[in-house]
Every structure is written in structure tokens, then in C-alpha cells.
Amino acid sequence: MGQYLEQPLSWTNGLIFAGAAVALLGIVLFFVMYAIFFQRKILGWMQLRIGPNRVGPWGLFQTVADVFKLLLKEDIIPKKADKALFIIAPVLAFVPSFLVLAVMPFTENWHFADIGGGLLFYLAISSLTVIGVITGGWASNNKYGLIGAMRGAAQMISYEIPLVLSVVGIILMTGSLNLIDIVEKQQSMGVWFAFAQLPAFIIFIIAQLAELGRSPFDLLEAESELISGYHVEYSGFRFAFFMLTEYVYIFAMASLTTVLFLGGWSPMFGLDFIPGIIWFALKMGAIVFFIFWLHATMPRIRIDQLMKLGWKVLIPLALLNIFITAIVKTAFM
Amino acid sequence: MSGQYIAFFILSLLTISGAIFMISFNRVIHMVVALAFTFLSIAGLFILLEAEFVGLTQIMVYSGGVSVLMLFGIMLTQHSKVERSEQKPALRIFTFAGILAFFVAVFYGIQKTPWSQEAVDYSTQNNVKEIGVQLYNNYVIPFELVSVLLLVALIGGIIMAKKEADDE
């Protein structure tokens, strides 16, 4: 894709851009559909159930059927809702989640934009989704929606800080914000940042779960207390958009973790003959499985515990990690 | 027509219309969303000028930080529309004169600035890196002073909030 970005815009190039984006959207939608399916299967097996098994062989078409059900449902807008914001909120939430994939390098050749501040782009754009969440929760004019949105905003804002601080160590070691440079640095060092920056990796994984709103930090949905939080009044297509946002973020976050900490597309055990994209998919799949696994294992934590963990444990640890990395870098490198 | 021109047209349209809607909307929360669009489009303009670091920081601070904070605060306030009181004609004329004077000053300033004729091309440099190098080599002391100033503001804010909480 890189060479097209440097040419002047023509109709052919514009069509190539649009086509590539649509292709990526297709891949992401396919991922989302089967991520939901595997989540339900894995949760089922972990709880000694079978999981979906009726539609298609092994229940493979269950989520396809669910998506069609959502698309065919009646579109309901509550009478007292703020109509304009109610309609725009799912879009505001979804667009950033797909936009962050623009800088994601899947392999050294399979990527879209290769900008100097790639990591910063991801972090900046992903902070926009919270606007969609807040407006959605507020516009539906429902007390549970509002409480869910408030919780969501508080949680996402607090956990963004340790998330950003934890990657500073990597930036210090690489000397670049470019995601491709970060992967290449790991290749040249011969060790993943997951080991070279172990505290950062642990902080990042925890903060990432909170950003995604996944268990044990799924407070903004909390089915049992908040009847699913900010999107309680949404149904049909608009609800599907919020669901889509959540799972596209899992795709994006798992990709980012792979790139930052697991060496991206670089092969393991010297198995060079397997193409990079397969390694990327395998590592990403492992992260996604880990997220689903936690969903089946961990109970939800309380909101005050959540805030304490974020502000009193993760942020100081992340700062300490930056400090130590800086000292090590100036002393030994 | 180059891609840059189209992007500039769309972004400037969004910037201006966001600002206008921000003034003309009746509900506070709509205003903040309009303002968020303006912030975002300004970030897009920065990126168009190859100042991607400034643009991304703009998104992070203004769209992701300031507007979310505003929304957060406003959500707790009243839901109904704000009635606009009719202003006095004298005040209107005064405001209009002020805006006109501001416009004339800015327009005159832009017209009088001696722009260099050739376009500057930064596309070959990594401007994130350049900013870092400049900031930590040539401007270390101002940078540190600003960070101390921010820290003082932060601690001051906490102390003030704590005092109010103790008084109640």
C-alpha cells in the first residue's frame, strides 16, 4: 500500500484505497462474527456446556443468524430520547475503532499508512470512542444508560493513563513511535518486548482489558446490575454497531499487543518458511483467546477497587518502569 | 485537483460548520459534540500540513480529553433546552463592532505577513523525532519549567478541592 500513498491522488488510486479499506472491513467483520462464536463456544466448554450447536455444522452459522436477526429487527428510538444524538452515537463509537487499524502493520508489506507517530495515532484515535459511549448513554434518556455511560467514561479515562505510560518504556528502547520500527527493533534485539519490558507488558494487558471493558473490568456493561449499561435503549442495527465496536476494538487491541510486545509478524523458533501473516494471526489469536479465557474465569470487581487499582497501583508502577528503563538506557546502551 | 485540496476543503468546511453549529445549537450537549468535530477537523488540518505530532496531540488533548471532560460535566446538568434571552440592541451592535474589529485585525495581519514564496517541504523528515530532539536539546529548561507549572496547577487544584470538601 505504501507506494500508492506517495503518488498523487487519481481515480485509480482512490478506488484502490476504497477497495482496500472495504476488504479490511470485510476481514474485520468476519473476525467479529467468528470471535463472538468462539467466545460462546469457549465459555460453554469452560462451564461444561456445549455452547451454540444448532445452526449449521457445530453451530458455525449461529452468529450469522444472530447478525441477520439484528439487521431485520424493528428500529426503535425511544420517544423521550434526544433523537439526533441517539442516531449519531453508534457512528461516533464505531468510526474510531475501525480507523485505528489504518496504522496497524500486519506484516512488513501488509499495512496501510506508515506514519512516524503510528503508536500515538492509535492511542489518540482510540480515545475518541468514549465520546460515542457518553452521548449514547446520555441521549437514550435512561438512568441505567446514564450510569453505564458515566462508569464507562470514568473507567476509560483512568485506564488510558497507565496504558499510555506503559508503552513509553518501549518507545524509549526503540527510539521511535513507528509501529514497524518497534517490530524491527524486537527482531534486531532478538527478544520480544514482552520479556524485555515485562512490567510494561503486565500493566498493558490489565489496562487494555479495562479499556476494552472486558471481564473482570466489564463494569460499563454489568448485565446483572446495570442491565447492560449505555446501550440499554438501543436495538437492532444501532445495537449491532455498539457490539461491533467492542469486538473491532478486541481485534485492534490484540493486534497492537502483538505488534508492541510479541514481535508482530516475526517468526518463532526460526520457522521462517511460515509466512509472517500467519504468525501475526496466531499471536493475535492467542491474545483474543486469553481475553475470552479471563471472561470465563474472573468475577467482576467493584468500581472503587477498579479506581484504586488504576490510580494507586498501575500508574505508579508504569512511572517506575519508565524511570528504570531510562536509567538502563542511558547507562548501558 | 489533488487529494490534499479535497481534504483541505472537507476539513475546513467541517471546522467552520462545527464552530457555527456550536454557537447556534440550543442544547449544551449538542454544542460540545459540535465543538468536538471542530477540534477533530483542526487536527486533520495539522496533519495535512505534515505536522502529524501536533495533530495527534490535538486529538488526544482536545477531542479525547477536553470534550469528554465537558460532556462528563454537562451530563449531570439539566436535560431541557436552554431558553435564549433576547439581547439589547445596543449590546448587539457593540458585539458586532468587536467582532468586526477582530476580523479586520486578523485579516490585515494575514495579508501583511511576508510569506516565503516557495513551499516548505517537511515530508522527508520524521517530525515526531525532530520535535523530541529540539525539545530535549535546545529547549530543555522552558520545557521543564512548563512541566513544573503544570504540576503546581495540579496540586493547587487538589488542595482547593480538598478544602471545599473539608468545609462541608
XYZ file of C-alpha atoms in Angstrom:
501
model
C 0.000 0.000 0.000
C 2.887 2.347 0.767
C 3.781 3.192 -2.814
C 0.202 4.257 -3.628
C 0.163 6.748 -0.764
C 3.116 8.608 -2.249
C 1.542 9.006 -5.686
C -0.812 11.913 -6.404
C -4.470 11.071 -5.970
C -6.165 9.821 -9.109
C -9.365 7.887 -9.685
C -7.492 4.573 -9.810
C -5.624 5.278 -6.581
C -8.775 6.485 -4.876
C -10.544 3.299 -5.901
C -7.616 1.207 -4.655
C -7.782 2.972 -1.269
C -11.527 2.466 -1.034
C -11.257 -1.156 -2.169
C -8.508 -1.932 0.347
C -10.499 -0.337 3.158
C -13.604 -2.323 2.213
C -11.548 -5.516 2.060
C -10.175 -4.837 5.547
C -13.692 -4.105 6.777
C -14.777 -7.465 5.344
C -11.959 -9.266 7.145
C -12.760 -7.461 10.384
C -16.478 -8.268 10.120
C -15.639 -11.924 9.505
C -13.327 -11.855 12.519
C -16.025 -10.270 14.680
C -18.631 -12.840 13.673
C -16.394 -15.788 14.467
C -14.846 -14.159 17.543
C -18.330 -13.994 19.035
C -18.965 -17.607 18.020
C -15.711 -18.822 19.580
C -16.315 -16.768 22.673
C -19.634 -18.514 23.182
C -18.114 -21.922 22.446
C -15.123 -21.390 24.742
C -17.296 -20.043 27.553
C -19.560 -23.032 27.066
C -16.764 -25.573 27.271
C -15.226 -23.891 30.285
C -18.573 -24.069 32.074
C -19.157 -27.707 30.984
C -21.800 -26.747 28.470
C -21.857 -27.363 24.735
C -22.368 -23.822 23.512
C -24.238 -22.974 20.308
C -24.634 -26.152 18.235
C -27.959 -25.913 16.359
C -27.450 -23.674 13.321
C -25.151 -25.271 10.755
C -22.414 -27.833 11.473
C -21.132 -27.393 15.074
C -23.300 -24.285 15.253
C -20.985 -22.415 12.880
C -23.771 -20.266 11.445
C -25.172 -19.220 14.823
C -23.634 -15.731 14.799
C -24.502 -15.246 11.113
C -28.109 -15.903 12.041
C -27.787 -13.550 15.032
C -26.471 -10.766 12.804
C -29.354 -11.211 10.372
C -31.780 -11.141 13.275
C -30.311 -7.830 14.443
C -30.468 -6.333 10.956
C -34.101 -7.332 10.454
C -35.312 -6.086 13.828
C -37.532 -3.048 14.131
C -35.581 0.134 14.641
C -36.787 1.662 17.906
C -35.981 5.180 19.061
C -37.421 5.996 22.487
C -39.884 8.874 22.433
C -38.065 10.925 25.053
C -34.624 10.289 23.600
C -32.505 13.007 22.079
C -33.076 11.843 18.532
C -30.093 13.371 16.709
C -27.517 12.260 19.250
C -29.190 8.872 19.639
C -28.659 8.257 15.922
C -25.135 9.650 15.718
C -23.738 7.963 18.864
C -23.175 4.441 17.421
C -21.358 6.007 14.470
C -19.163 8.109 16.782
C -18.276 4.961 18.694
C -17.617 2.748 15.674
C -15.609 5.018 13.360
C -12.536 5.383 15.651
C -12.456 1.634 16.303
C -12.040 0.947 12.579
C -9.850 3.996 11.960
C -7.103 2.795 14.319
C -6.467 -0.167 12.021
C -5.102 2.286 9.434
C -1.681 2.307 11.095
C -1.576 -1.372 12.077
C 1.268 -3.227 10.316
C 0.098 -6.807 9.798
C 3.339 -7.722 8.040
C 6.152 -5.582 6.658
C 4.271 -5.283 3.353
C 0.670 -5.587 4.505
C -0.069 -2.267 6.085
C -1.843 0.950 5.236
C -0.361 4.229 6.483
C 3.246 4.135 7.676
C 3.410 7.355 9.681
C 6.088 8.448 12.133
C 3.675 8.679 15.038
C 1.804 5.422 14.441
C 1.522 4.440 18.089
C 0.394 7.942 19.030
C -2.209 7.775 16.260
C -3.649 4.594 17.735
C -3.784 5.999 21.262
C -5.243 9.344 20.166
C -7.946 7.932 17.917
C -8.991 5.210 20.342
C -9.652 7.873 22.979
C -12.471 9.208 20.779
C -14.773 6.220 21.236
C -15.676 7.359 24.708
C -17.493 10.347 23.147
C -19.799 7.884 21.371
C -20.352 5.931 24.580
C -21.206 9.045 26.607
C -23.515 10.576 24.009
C -25.236 7.214 23.507
C -25.842 6.752 27.210
C -26.991 10.334 27.679
C -29.167 10.565 24.581
C -31.220 7.462 25.386
C -32.554 9.317 28.428
C -32.460 6.291 30.685
C -30.987 6.221 34.164
C -29.191 2.913 33.649
C -27.857 4.165 30.347
C -26.553 7.313 32.012
C -24.938 5.444 34.908
C -23.347 2.995 32.476
C -22.014 5.846 30.360
C -20.605 7.651 33.411
C -18.892 4.499 34.590
C -17.597 3.849 31.114
C -16.169 7.334 30.790
C -14.534 7.240 34.221
C -13.055 3.815 33.556
C -11.795 4.548 30.061
C -10.234 7.875 31.041
C -8.496 6.456 34.126
C -7.102 3.408 32.376
C -5.901 5.326 29.353
C -3.147 6.827 31.517
C -1.453 3.542 32.568
C -1.980 2.241 29.022
C -0.102 5.177 27.522
C 2.552 5.240 30.257
C 3.278 1.529 29.941
C 4.235 1.840 26.274
C 6.633 4.720 26.966
C 9.278 2.192 28.015
C 9.041 0.565 24.592
C 9.251 3.942 22.865
C 12.372 4.739 24.909
C 14.018 1.477 23.950
C 13.093 1.762 20.267
C 13.595 5.485 19.859
C 10.581 5.680 17.579
C 6.793 5.829 17.670
C 6.506 3.981 14.393
C 4.937 0.545 14.831
C 7.051 -1.028 12.072
C 10.224 0.291 13.730
C 9.083 -1.229 17.012
C 8.712 -4.677 15.428
C 12.061 -4.341 13.662
C 13.722 -3.354 16.928
C 12.432 -6.553 18.508
C 13.788 -8.541 15.567
C 17.207 -6.930 15.864
C 17.287 -7.373 19.655
C 16.262 -10.994 19.281
C 13.879 -10.761 22.235
C 10.255 -9.671 22.463
C 9.304 -6.619 24.451
C 7.023 -8.916 26.444
C 10.227 -10.139 28.135
C 12.440 -7.070 27.780
C 9.647 -4.891 29.199
C 7.863 -7.383 31.430
C 6.316 -4.860 33.886
C 5.064 -2.791 30.949
C 3.542 -5.923 29.412
C 1.633 -6.789 32.586
C 0.394 -3.202 33.041
C -0.569 -3.003 29.385
C -2.576 -6.244 29.498
C -4.516 -5.104 32.588
C -5.146 -1.576 31.300
C -6.132 -2.949 27.916
C -8.805 -5.172 29.460
C -10.221 -2.141 31.243
C -10.149 -0.069 28.051
C -11.994 -2.823 26.219
C -14.481 -3.126 29.052
C -13.904 -6.878 29.271
C -14.188 -9.048 32.336
C -13.033 -8.525 35.114
C -13.484 -4.852 34.240
C -16.843 -5.103 32.436
C -18.397 -2.514 34.730
C -19.782 -0.413 31.923
C -21.990 -3.280 30.845
C -22.540 -5.216 34.060
C -25.592 -7.164 32.902
C -26.633 -8.119 36.394
C -26.635 -4.605 37.891
C -26.971 -2.174 35.040
C -28.993 -4.235 32.540
C -26.071 -3.760 30.104
C -25.269 -0.090 30.601
C -25.002 2.614 27.999
C -26.644 0.742 25.124
C -29.695 -0.416 27.039
C -32.152 1.522 24.852
C -30.530 0.504 21.597
C -31.919 -2.261 19.447
C -31.462 -3.724 16.012
C -28.915 -2.172 13.743
C -27.713 0.525 16.127
C -27.139 -2.027 18.882
C -25.198 -4.113 16.366
C -22.911 -1.127 15.847
C -22.064 -0.922 19.534
C -21.386 -4.676 19.620
C -19.266 -4.316 16.507
C -17.262 -1.508 18.105
C -16.491 -3.678 21.094
C -15.233 -6.593 19.008
C -13.367 -4.455 16.466
C -11.519 -2.996 19.443
C -10.630 -6.509 20.559
C -9.214 -7.084 17.068
C -7.318 -3.775 17.182
C -6.035 -4.179 20.747
C -4.926 -7.768 20.149
C -3.089 -6.595 17.012
C -1.473 -3.757 18.938
C -0.356 -6.098 21.725
C 1.094 -8.437 19.113
C 2.988 -5.612 17.437
C 4.243 -3.997 20.637
C 5.060 -6.970 22.795
C 5.000 -10.203 20.793
C 7.231 -9.241 17.892
C 4.481 -8.710 15.313
C 4.965 -10.850 12.217
C 8.428 -12.160 13.146
C 8.542 -15.980 13.247
C 9.163 -18.041 16.368
C 11.687 -20.901 16.767
C 13.309 -19.996 13.429
C 10.350 -21.335 11.427
C 10.904 -18.850 8.609
C 9.017 -20.795 5.942
C 5.666 -19.958 7.537
C 4.590 -16.538 6.199
C 4.513 -13.569 8.575
C 0.790 -13.011 8.325
C 0.127 -16.477 9.784
C 2.436 -15.779 12.712
C 0.648 -12.496 13.251
C -2.742 -14.220 13.179
C -1.567 -16.926 15.588
C -0.187 -14.457 18.130
C -3.272 -12.282 17.821
C -5.496 -15.317 18.228
C -3.653 -16.243 21.420
C -4.339 -12.772 22.868
C -8.015 -12.964 21.874
C -8.268 -16.411 23.486
C -6.657 -15.015 26.640
C -9.313 -12.280 26.805
C -12.143 -14.830 26.452
C -10.476 -17.113 28.960
C -10.435 -14.348 31.579
C -14.108 -13.736 30.808
C -14.886 -17.250 31.982
C -12.555 -17.119 34.982
C -12.674 -13.780 36.749
C -15.527 -12.250 38.738
C -16.325 -8.559 38.196
C -14.506 -6.169 40.526
C -16.148 -3.242 42.305
C -15.893 0.302 40.947
C -13.845 1.601 43.898
C -11.437 -1.334 43.591
C -11.168 -0.565 39.894
C -10.271 3.070 40.509
C -7.818 2.181 43.284
C -6.087 -0.379 41.099
C -5.753 2.100 38.266
C -4.588 5.168 40.153
C -2.671 3.722 43.082
C -1.071 0.624 41.582
C -0.819 0.744 37.811
C 0.160 4.392 37.296
C 2.990 4.418 39.899
C 4.259 1.085 38.544
C 4.200 2.420 34.992
C 6.097 5.550 36.068
C 8.652 3.402 37.861
C 9.064 1.307 34.742
C 9.730 4.425 32.645
C 12.268 5.608 35.217
C 14.159 2.313 35.310
C 14.100 1.971 31.518
C 15.521 5.473 31.138
C 18.323 4.739 33.613
C 19.161 1.429 31.965
C 19.137 3.037 28.545
C 21.466 5.897 29.485
C 23.795 3.654 31.495
C 24.173 0.626 29.235
C 23.143 1.496 25.679
C -7.459 18.731 -8.220
C -5.134 16.996 -5.780
C -6.098 14.863 -2.821
C -4.700 17.497 -0.495
C -7.068 20.095 -1.924
C -10.111 17.860 -1.440
C -9.033 17.001 2.099
C -8.436 20.661 2.884
C -11.863 21.601 1.528
C -13.677 18.945 3.584
C -11.716 19.660 6.763
C -12.111 23.423 6.610
C -15.824 23.038 5.894
C -16.146 20.784 8.952
C -14.105 23.137 11.120
C -16.196 26.173 10.258
C -19.562 24.412 10.354
C -18.691 22.787 13.681
C -17.879 26.201 15.128
C -21.068 27.740 13.741
C -23.261 24.902 14.996
C -21.564 25.174 18.367
C -22.908 28.733 18.626
C -26.339 28.146 17.143
C -27.397 24.935 18.896
C -29.766 25.206 21.827
C -28.702 22.276 23.942
C -25.354 22.351 25.683
C -24.538 18.738 24.896
C -25.109 19.292 21.170
C -22.738 22.240 21.365
C -19.999 20.095 22.872
C -20.389 17.442 20.180
C -20.177 20.155 17.502
C -17.083 21.504 19.236
C -15.533 18.032 19.242
C -15.987 17.940 15.458
C -14.193 21.286 15.156
C -11.298 20.037 17.287
C -11.014 16.898 15.173
C -11.041 18.798 11.887
C -8.359 21.171 13.147
C -6.264 18.096 13.953
C -6.868 16.960 10.377
C -5.626 20.336 9.095
C -2.445 19.960 11.157
C -1.862 16.506 9.705
C -2.424 17.942 6.226
C 0.369 20.432 6.954
C 2.642 17.471 7.799
C 2.624 18.397 11.467
C 1.298 14.999 12.469
C 2.633 15.154 16.016
C 0.761 18.397 16.703
C -2.340 16.980 15.035
C -2.340 13.798 17.071
C -1.679 15.688 20.281
C -4.608 17.923 19.354
C -6.863 14.865 19.053
C -5.577 13.417 22.299
C -5.865 16.586 24.364
C -8.850 18.378 22.857
C -11.101 15.728 21.335
C -10.231 12.889 23.677
C -9.652 14.956 26.808
C -11.323 18.351 26.883
C -14.556 17.442 25.089
C -15.007 14.243 27.074
C -14.486 16.168 30.292
C -17.045 18.769 29.185
C -19.559 16.060 28.252
C -18.931 14.387 31.578
C -19.695 17.585 33.458
C -22.675 18.572 31.359
C -24.287 15.140 31.593
C -25.052 15.825 35.221
C -26.844 19.080 34.452
C -30.330 19.694 33.164
C -31.635 17.884 30.141
C -34.023 20.532 28.820
C -33.359 23.197 26.234
C -31.807 26.455 27.284
C -34.022 29.443 26.633
C -32.142 32.239 25.000
C -32.903 35.668 26.335
C -33.201 38.415 23.759
C -30.248 40.763 23.924
C -30.479 44.504 23.956
C -29.846 46.196 20.564
C -27.013 48.311 21.978
C -25.204 45.199 23.177
C -25.697 43.555 19.797
C -24.179 46.473 17.950
C -21.286 46.565 20.399
C -20.622 42.828 19.948
C -20.818 43.144 16.171
C -18.345 46.029 16.230
C -15.970 44.000 18.368
C -16.135 41.014 16.021
C -15.639 43.264 13.004
C -12.580 44.887 14.574
C -11.145 41.443 15.362
C -11.773 40.238 11.817
C -10.147 43.346 10.302
C -7.117 42.991 12.564
C -6.628 39.297 11.745
C -7.265 39.747 8.031
C -4.885 42.694 7.838
C -2.269 40.758 9.777
C -2.508 37.756 7.441
C -2.367 39.972 4.354
C 0.680 41.860 5.618
C 2.702 38.823 6.690
C 5.605 38.271 4.289
C 5.179 34.597 3.354
C 8.113 32.995 1.615
C 7.279 32.187 -1.974
C 8.455 28.590 -2.129
C 6.509 25.912 -0.314
C 8.326 24.290 2.581
C 8.629 20.538 2.314
C 9.000 18.595 5.538
C 7.789 15.300 4.145
C 11.250 13.739 4.169
C 11.841 14.425 7.859
C 10.414 12.491 10.762
C 8.837 15.384 12.596
C 7.984 13.415 15.760
C 11.689 12.739 16.174
C 12.685 16.302 15.275
C 10.318 17.752 17.876
C 11.777 15.437 20.504
C 15.349 16.360 19.598
C 14.593 20.090 19.653
C 12.619 19.900 22.884
C 15.226 17.974 24.839
C 18.322 19.648 23.420
C 17.620 23.319 22.793
C 14.558 23.926 24.940
C 15.073 21.721 27.994
C 14.719 24.490 30.574
C 11.482 26.021 29.236
C 10.068 22.507 28.837
C 10.893 21.600 32.430
C 9.532 24.942 33.657
C 6.234 24.264 31.907
C 6.032 20.817 33.480
C 6.674 22.298 36.926
C 3.968 24.897 36.262
C 1.506 22.147 35.318
C 2.424 20.194 38.438
C 1.803 23.276 40.593
C -1.599 23.759 38.943
C -2.446 20.099 39.527
C -1.510 20.155 43.205
C -3.250 23.517 43.648
C -6.426 22.046 42.162
C -6.308 19.081 44.537
C -5.750 21.330 47.567
C -8.649 23.600 46.613
C -10.986 20.637 46.084
C -9.895 19.151 49.394
C -10.532 22.405 51.264
C -14.062 22.614 49.872
C -14.726 19.001 50.811
C -13.488 19.627 54.359
C -15.665 22.708 54.785
C -18.864 20.820 54.107
